[in-house]
Structures are given as structure tokens and as C-alpha cells.
Amino acid sequence: MWSTFFVTDEEGRTIGPAGPGGVAAPGGAPQGAAGLSSLMTGRGGGNKRRRTTSTGRGMSEAQEGKIKLAFFVAIVGVVLTVLGMGTEFWVELSPPKHFYNNQTCLTAHYGLWKGCTKTLWVSDIDPERESCGPAELPGESNCTYFKFFTTGENKVMFQKTTRKNLNVAAAMLALFSLFLMVMGAICITMALSKEIVFFLKPASVCFILSGALVLVTLMVFHQSVLAFLASDHTVPLHHELSWSVSCIGCAGAVLIVGGVLFLLLALPYSPWRRCLPQGSSS
């Protein structure tokens, strides 16, 4: 007497009856074969499935790694931008160190939001330096936020008056560039999580525009410094751009590079294969 048994999958569902010796019974062979095929596919073929997007294009692991590398470059630019905008060492103003007396001198430095004056000891200054400074020396410091954005008052330092229009314009450009950076980061996050390559295009536009705006902010701020120095000539001042400006300049260049990388990754073909001739293959 032949015994009949059923073939089940890993979840306990019946796939089909099997005949003597494991041979599928008549009428149950197609179902059993299909069940065994789906079972084997679920066991061994799960790791070989290609990830596809809603547009039908797949994102390979190599492309995902390139996107993460370009995103890291853009994040470096964002960090440098925040560091530069949040500090007040954009420009240092230094009168001659013996202008007031032979013991102390006064120096100042400011950025987009805040200005500081600092009293230094002349004995701490390099003897070969004619002006007071640098601002990193120990001394008594007094920092106040600008009133451009509240009461609209200009800042007076060394009998010179700032131009609030240029300072406000530089600050607004800086804030708008930060907004574009946030939008670009959101697009890259969506591209990686949803695996949609299309989001790389708006992200590249956001990062390139933000880098350009950062550089424009730097130029507008420099014009505001020149207008501040030209407002009065009673106190001779030596001015120099400080390390915050260096952070901003590097941030603008890095953001533009990151945006260009995203644009290249969004292209449907490799630009290197189009530009460089391919070698002959056997």
C-alpha cells in the first residue's frame, strides 16, 4: 500500500501531495513543483534580488557608496559654514599700539551678528608689530550683539560707523544659504532611504547655490568693512580678515564641489566613459 504525504514549506503551508517515493501525485505536480520552486527561491535567492526604484532604475551598492562619499564632502562644507557664521572673528581692527598710551591698547573684531572690543597690554604684543593685536592675546573683552535686526542702530567703533544695509544683506544671504543646505541634505536623505536617484538633481542645485551664496556673502561683508573704514579717518586703523573668513571661503568651495559631485552621479551615463577613449578589447 502506498502512503500519501504532503510537502509543506517553512511556514507550515501545504504545497502539494507527493506520490510514492517522493514522486508528485497526478494532478499535484504543477502545484508541488511551483511550491518547491518558490521555497528554494525564498531560501537561496533572497540576497540576489536587485533593488529597484519607483522609476524602474536600480541603485547598486557602489552607487550608494559614491553618494554617501559626496554627502560627506557636502557635510564638511556645512560644518565649516556654521563654524564661520557662528563666530565673530571675520575682521580684526587694530589702531597703533601707542595711540592711546604706552601701557594698554584697544583692538576690535566682529562678524555677522556680534562685535567685540578688547584691551591688551602693550608688553604682551610683539615688539616688531606696530598695531595693537592680535585679538587672541589675553585681555579684557567686551562683546555686544549688533542692533541691526532689532532697533536698526548702527555700531560705532573707533569713531567709525558701520553700514547696516550691507551688514544686514550679508546676514540674510548667509541665512538663505543655510536654508539651501538643509534642503539639499533632505534631498540626499530621501535619495538614500527611498533609493530614488532623481533626488540627486535638486540636491546638487541646492548645494551649488548655497556655496555660491556663501562666497557672495563674503564679498558683501568685505564691502561693508571697506565702507566702515571710509566713514571716518580720525583714528588710523589696520584691518585684516581673520580665520572665520577662511572657514567661510573653504566652505563655499567645498559646497560647490559637493554639488558638482551629486550632479555627476545623477547623470544616466558616466562622463568619464564619454570623454576618455575606451581601450581595445579582444
Tab-separated table of C-alpha atoms in Angstrom:
chain	number	residue	atom	x	y	z
A	1	MET	CA	0.000	0.000	0.000
A	2	TRP	CA	1.344	3.321	-0.986
A	3	SER	CA	1.201	6.105	1.592
A	4	THR	CA	0.403	9.675	0.630
A	5	PHE	CA	2.078	12.623	2.315
A	6	PHE	CA	2.093	16.368	1.705
A	7	VAL	CA	5.015	18.681	1.125
A	8	THR	CA	4.949	21.804	3.317
A	9	ASP	CA	7.059	24.960	3.269
A	10	GLU	CA	8.903	26.592	6.174
A	11	GLU	CA	5.741	28.349	7.412
A	12	GLY	CA	3.725	25.118	7.549
A	13	ARG	CA	1.598	25.777	4.450
A	14	THR	CA	0.774	22.749	2.273
A	15	ILE	CA	2.339	22.958	-1.157
A	16	GLY	CA	1.049	19.762	-2.746
A	17	PRO	CA	0.778	16.000	-2.327
A	18	ALA	CA	3.615	13.690	-3.199
A	19	GLY	CA	3.279	10.185	-4.612
A	20	PRO	CA	5.244	7.019	-3.841
A	21	GLY	CA	8.938	7.567	-3.253
A	22	GLY	CA	8.575	11.314	-3.174
A	23	VAL	CA	7.140	11.465	-6.713
A	24	ALA	CA	4.382	14.010	-7.051
A	25	ALA	CA	0.939	12.517	-7.403
A	26	PRO	CA	-1.094	13.088	-10.533
A	27	GLY	CA	-2.739	16.462	-10.518
A	28	GLY	CA	-0.459	17.777	-7.812
A	29	ALA	CA	2.779	18.006	-9.738
A	30	PRO	CA	2.427	21.535	-11.031
A	31	GLN	CA	1.443	22.869	-7.640
A	32	GLY	CA	4.168	20.944	-5.824
A	33	ALA	CA	6.818	21.955	-8.333
A	34	ALA	CA	5.777	25.582	-8.104
A	35	GLY	CA	5.792	25.391	-4.322
A	36	LEU	CA	9.241	23.820	-4.218
A	37	SER	CA	10.487	26.427	-6.698
A	38	SER	CA	9.160	29.282	-4.565
A	39	LEU	CA	10.596	27.661	-1.453
A	40	MET	CA	14.054	27.346	-2.989
A	41	THR	CA	13.833	30.912	-4.277
A	42	GLY	CA	12.936	32.167	-0.821
A	43	ARG	CA	15.916	30.324	0.683
A	44	GLY	CA	18.753	30.956	-1.720
A	45	GLY	CA	17.647	33.785	-3.973
A	46	GLY	CA	16.699	36.455	-1.430
A	47	ASN	CA	20.146	38.014	-1.249
A	48	LYS	CA	20.490	38.233	-5.013
A	49	ARG	CA	17.467	40.462	-5.591
A	50	ARG	CA	18.292	43.748	-7.218
A	51	ARG	CA	16.908	46.816	-5.500
A	52	THR	CA	14.739	48.840	-7.832
A	53	THR	CA	13.241	52.277	-7.515
A	54	SER	CA	9.816	53.585	-8.430
A	55	THR	CA	11.236	54.751	-11.745
A	56	GLY	CA	12.475	51.264	-12.548
A	57	ARG	CA	16.171	52.107	-12.093
A	58	GLY	CA	18.151	50.239	-9.503
A	59	MET	CA	20.676	51.746	-7.103
A	60	SER	CA	23.683	49.493	-6.741
A	61	GLU	CA	25.830	49.349	-3.638
A	62	ALA	CA	28.694	51.052	-5.479
A	63	GLN	CA	26.485	53.987	-6.462
A	64	GLU	CA	25.130	54.253	-2.935
A	65	GLY	CA	28.688	54.391	-1.604
A	66	LYS	CA	29.568	57.180	-4.030
A	67	ILE	CA	26.512	59.149	-2.927
A	68	LYS	CA	27.489	58.784	0.730
A	69	LEU	CA	31.033	59.930	-0.048
A	70	ALA	CA	29.764	63.031	-1.864
A	71	PHE	CA	27.358	63.663	1.012
A	72	PHE	CA	30.293	63.569	3.425
A	73	VAL	CA	32.030	66.246	1.338
A	74	ALA	CA	28.905	68.407	1.481
A	75	ILE	CA	28.587	67.902	5.249
A	76	VAL	CA	32.160	69.171	5.687
A	77	GLY	CA	31.141	72.322	3.833
A	78	VAL	CA	28.069	72.732	6.032
A	79	VAL	CA	30.125	72.358	9.223
A	80	LEU	CA	32.662	74.943	8.032
A	81	THR	CA	29.832	77.320	7.160
A	82	VAL	CA	28.196	77.023	10.574
A	83	LEU	CA	31.573	77.446	12.285
A	84	GLY	CA	32.363	80.588	10.321
A	85	MET	CA	28.933	82.176	10.661
A	86	GLY	CA	28.669	81.495	14.368
A	87	THR	CA	31.956	83.189	15.282
A	88	GLU	CA	32.864	86.882	15.376
A	89	PHE	CA	36.410	86.672	14.000
A	90	TRP	CA	35.620	87.864	10.498
A	91	VAL	CA	37.716	91.025	10.629
A	92	GLU	CA	40.148	92.461	13.186
A	93	LEU	CA	40.578	96.216	13.650
A	94	SER	CA	43.762	97.456	15.275
A	95	PRO	CA	44.915	101.056	15.883
A	96	PRO	CA	48.611	101.750	16.557
A	97	LYS	CA	49.598	100.187	19.862
A	98	HIS	CA	50.875	103.504	21.268
A	99	PHE	CA	47.878	105.543	20.058
A	100	TYR	CA	46.201	105.801	23.488
A	101	ASN	CA	49.048	105.238	25.976
A	102	ASN	CA	52.187	103.190	26.437
A	103	GLN	CA	50.656	100.543	28.697
A	104	THR	CA	47.417	99.337	27.076
A	105	CYS	CA	45.864	99.425	23.638
A	106	LEU	CA	42.446	98.663	22.215
A	107	THR	CA	41.589	96.218	19.428
A	108	ALA	CA	38.265	95.047	17.998
A	109	HIS	CA	36.874	92.186	15.945
A	110	TYR	CA	33.390	91.408	14.699
A	111	GLY	CA	31.372	89.121	12.472
A	112	LEU	CA	27.825	88.955	11.153
A	113	TRP	CA	26.000	89.135	14.447
A	114	LYS	CA	28.323	90.378	17.181
A	115	GLY	CA	31.229	92.771	17.739
A	116	CYS	CA	33.875	92.703	20.464
A	117	THR	CA	36.419	95.192	21.796
A	118	LYS	CA	39.435	94.010	23.760
A	119	THR	CA	42.002	95.797	25.877
A	120	LEU	CA	45.513	94.368	25.569
A	121	TRP	CA	48.767	95.038	27.389
A	122	VAL	CA	51.391	96.585	25.170
A	123	SER	CA	54.038	94.450	26.831
A	124	ASP	CA	52.301	91.285	25.519
A	125	ILE	CA	52.415	92.448	21.903
A	126	ASP	CA	55.245	91.523	19.577
A	127	PRO	CA	57.778	94.402	19.594
A	128	GLU	CA	58.027	94.246	15.820
A	129	ARG	CA	54.262	94.717	15.443
A	130	GLU	CA	53.200	98.332	15.050
A	131	SER	CA	49.450	97.870	15.564
A	132	CYS	CA	47.561	96.523	18.556
A	133	GLY	CA	46.799	92.839	18.464
A	134	PRO	CA	46.260	90.102	17.636
A	135	ALA	CA	42.876	89.590	19.273
A	136	GLU	CA	43.841	86.125	20.552
A	137	LEU	CA	46.087	87.678	23.230
A	138	PRO	CA	44.746	87.700	26.814
A	139	GLY	CA	42.933	90.823	27.864
A	140	GLU	CA	39.632	92.324	28.990
A	141	SER	CA	36.955	91.726	26.354
A	142	ASN	CA	33.516	93.282	25.899
A	143	CYS	CA	31.151	91.769	23.307
A	144	THR	CA	27.711	93.022	22.257
A	145	TYR	CA	25.279	91.916	19.579
A	146	PHE	CA	24.545	94.260	16.722
A	147	LYS	CA	21.228	96.112	16.806
A	148	PHE	CA	20.776	95.997	13.041
A	149	PHE	CA	17.988	93.435	13.338
A	150	THR	CA	16.150	94.928	16.342
A	151	THR	CA	16.270	98.728	16.603
A	152	GLY	CA	18.141	99.342	13.352
A	153	GLU	CA	21.007	101.190	15.027
A	154	ASN	CA	24.487	101.257	13.577
A	155	LYS	CA	27.550	100.204	15.535
A	156	VAL	CA	30.224	102.808	16.340
A	157	MET	CA	33.796	101.619	16.883
A	158	PHE	CA	36.878	103.835	16.864
A	159	GLN	CA	34.636	106.764	15.851
A	160	LYS	CA	33.674	104.873	12.698
A	161	THR	CA	30.130	103.831	11.859
A	162	THR	CA	29.040	100.587	10.265
A	163	ARG	CA	26.720	100.421	7.240
A	164	LYS	CA	23.752	98.403	8.409
A	165	ASN	CA	22.381	97.854	4.906
A	166	LEU	CA	25.448	95.900	3.819
A	167	ASN	CA	25.699	94.035	7.108
A	168	VAL	CA	22.031	93.019	7.014
A	169	ALA	CA	22.368	91.923	3.382
A	170	ALA	CA	25.347	89.728	4.248
A	171	ALA	CA	23.469	88.166	7.169
A	172	MET	CA	20.359	87.452	5.060
A	173	LEU	CA	22.441	85.828	2.328
A	174	ALA	CA	24.119	83.666	4.948
A	175	LEU	CA	20.786	82.510	6.367
A	176	PHE	CA	19.404	81.733	2.924
A	177	SER	CA	22.489	79.672	2.108
A	178	LEU	CA	21.932	77.658	5.288
A	179	PHE	CA	18.327	77.048	4.218
A	180	LEU	CA	19.533	75.685	0.874
A	181	MET	CA	21.991	73.405	2.659
A	182	VAL	CA	19.178	71.952	4.763
A	183	MET	CA	17.047	71.372	1.655
A	184	GLY	CA	19.958	69.655	-0.086
A	185	ALA	CA	20.559	67.404	2.910
A	186	ILE	CA	16.867	66.423	2.938
A	187	CYS	CA	17.038	65.521	-0.760
A	188	ILE	CA	20.091	63.311	-0.229
A	189	THR	CA	18.426	61.608	2.735
A	190	MET	CA	15.361	60.875	0.587
A	191	ALA	CA	17.567	59.552	-2.233
A	192	LEU	CA	19.326	57.122	0.112
A	193	SER	CA	16.257	55.993	2.045
A	194	LYS	CA	13.815	55.710	-0.873
A	195	GLU	CA	16.544	54.716	-3.362
A	196	ILE	CA	15.416	57.326	-5.899
A	197	VAL	CA	18.261	58.766	-7.945
A	198	PHE	CA	16.140	61.708	-9.115
A	199	PHE	CA	16.607	63.488	-5.762
A	200	LEU	CA	20.302	63.944	-6.564
A	201	LYS	CA	19.476	66.645	-9.117
A	202	PRO	CA	17.697	69.094	-6.754
A	203	ALA	CA	20.305	68.323	-4.097
A	204	SER	CA	23.118	69.305	-6.473
A	205	VAL	CA	21.338	72.574	-7.307
A	206	CYS	CA	20.833	73.365	-3.614
A	207	PHE	CA	24.470	72.750	-2.671
A	208	ILE	CA	25.902	74.629	-5.651
A	209	LEU	CA	23.668	77.647	-4.995
A	210	SER	CA	24.442	77.582	-1.269
A	211	GLY	CA	28.181	77.547	-1.966
A	212	ALA	CA	27.817	80.460	-4.382
A	213	LEU	CA	25.760	82.411	-1.836
A	214	VAL	CA	28.387	81.801	0.830
A	215	LEU	CA	31.045	83.334	-1.426
A	216	VAL	CA	28.727	86.259	-2.245
A	217	THR	CA	28.188	86.764	1.491
A	218	LEU	CA	31.946	87.023	1.897
A	219	MET	CA	32.207	89.685	-0.799
A	220	VAL	CA	29.307	91.723	0.597
A	221	PHE	CA	30.838	91.611	4.067
A	222	HIS	CA	34.180	92.801	2.713
A	223	GLN	CA	32.431	95.763	1.077
A	224	SER	CA	30.785	96.581	4.405
A	225	VAL	CA	34.216	96.594	6.070
A	226	LEU	CA	35.585	98.981	3.447
A	227	ALA	CA	32.572	101.268	3.889
A	228	PHE	CA	33.088	101.167	7.668
A	229	LEU	CA	36.738	102.186	7.332
A	230	ALA	CA	35.851	105.025	4.954
A	231	SER	CA	33.242	106.525	7.293
A	232	ASP	CA	35.857	108.363	9.398
A	233	HIS	CA	39.601	108.932	9.292
A	234	THR	CA	40.216	110.300	12.788
A	235	VAL	CA	41.647	107.068	14.183
A	236	PRO	CA	44.063	105.209	11.873
A	237	LEU	CA	43.151	101.541	11.736
A	238	HIS	CA	44.838	98.449	10.436
A	239	HIS	CA	42.334	95.785	9.379
A	240	GLU	CA	42.792	92.169	8.395
A	241	LEU	CA	40.387	89.352	7.683
A	242	SER	CA	40.565	86.655	10.338
A	243	TRP	CA	40.135	82.870	10.488
A	244	SER	CA	36.324	82.902	10.296
A	245	VAL	CA	36.599	84.260	6.765
A	246	SER	CA	38.960	81.402	5.902
A	247	CYS	CA	36.329	78.917	7.105
A	248	ILE	CA	33.665	80.628	5.011
A	249	GLY	CA	35.826	80.673	1.877
A	250	CYS	CA	36.713	76.991	2.202
A	251	ALA	CA	33.069	76.150	2.935
A	252	GLY	CA	31.868	77.808	-0.259
A	253	ALA	CA	34.390	75.906	-2.380
A	254	VAL	CA	33.633	72.564	-0.689
A	255	LEU	CA	29.867	73.023	-1.109
A	256	ILE	CA	30.239	73.737	-4.817
A	257	VAL	CA	32.449	70.648	-5.227
A	258	GLY	CA	29.880	68.531	-3.389
A	259	GLY	CA	27.072	69.847	-5.612
A	260	VAL	CA	29.058	69.062	-8.757
A	261	LEU	CA	29.673	65.516	-7.493
A	262	PHE	CA	25.949	65.000	-6.955
A	263	LEU	CA	25.274	66.312	-10.445
A	264	LEU	CA	27.745	63.849	-11.960
A	265	LEU	CA	26.198	60.970	-10.006
A	266	ALA	CA	22.728	61.951	-11.241
A	267	LEU	CA	23.716	61.629	-14.905
A	268	PRO	CA	22.375	58.500	-16.663
A	269	TYR	CA	25.851	57.757	-18.044
A	270	SER	CA	29.416	58.035	-16.816
A	271	PRO	CA	31.078	61.238	-18.091
A	272	TRP	CA	34.500	59.601	-17.887
A	273	ARG	CA	33.496	56.914	-20.366
A	274	ARG	CA	32.198	59.554	-22.742
A	275	CYS	CA	35.267	61.788	-22.521
A	276	LEU	CA	38.060	59.228	-22.301
A	277	PRO	CA	38.571	56.810	-25.202
A	278	GLN	CA	37.996	53.185	-24.328
A	279	GLY	CA	40.825	50.726	-24.828
A	280	SER	CA	40.533	47.987	-27.418
A	281	SER	CA	39.358	44.649	-26.071
A	282	SER	CA	39.933	41.229	-27.569
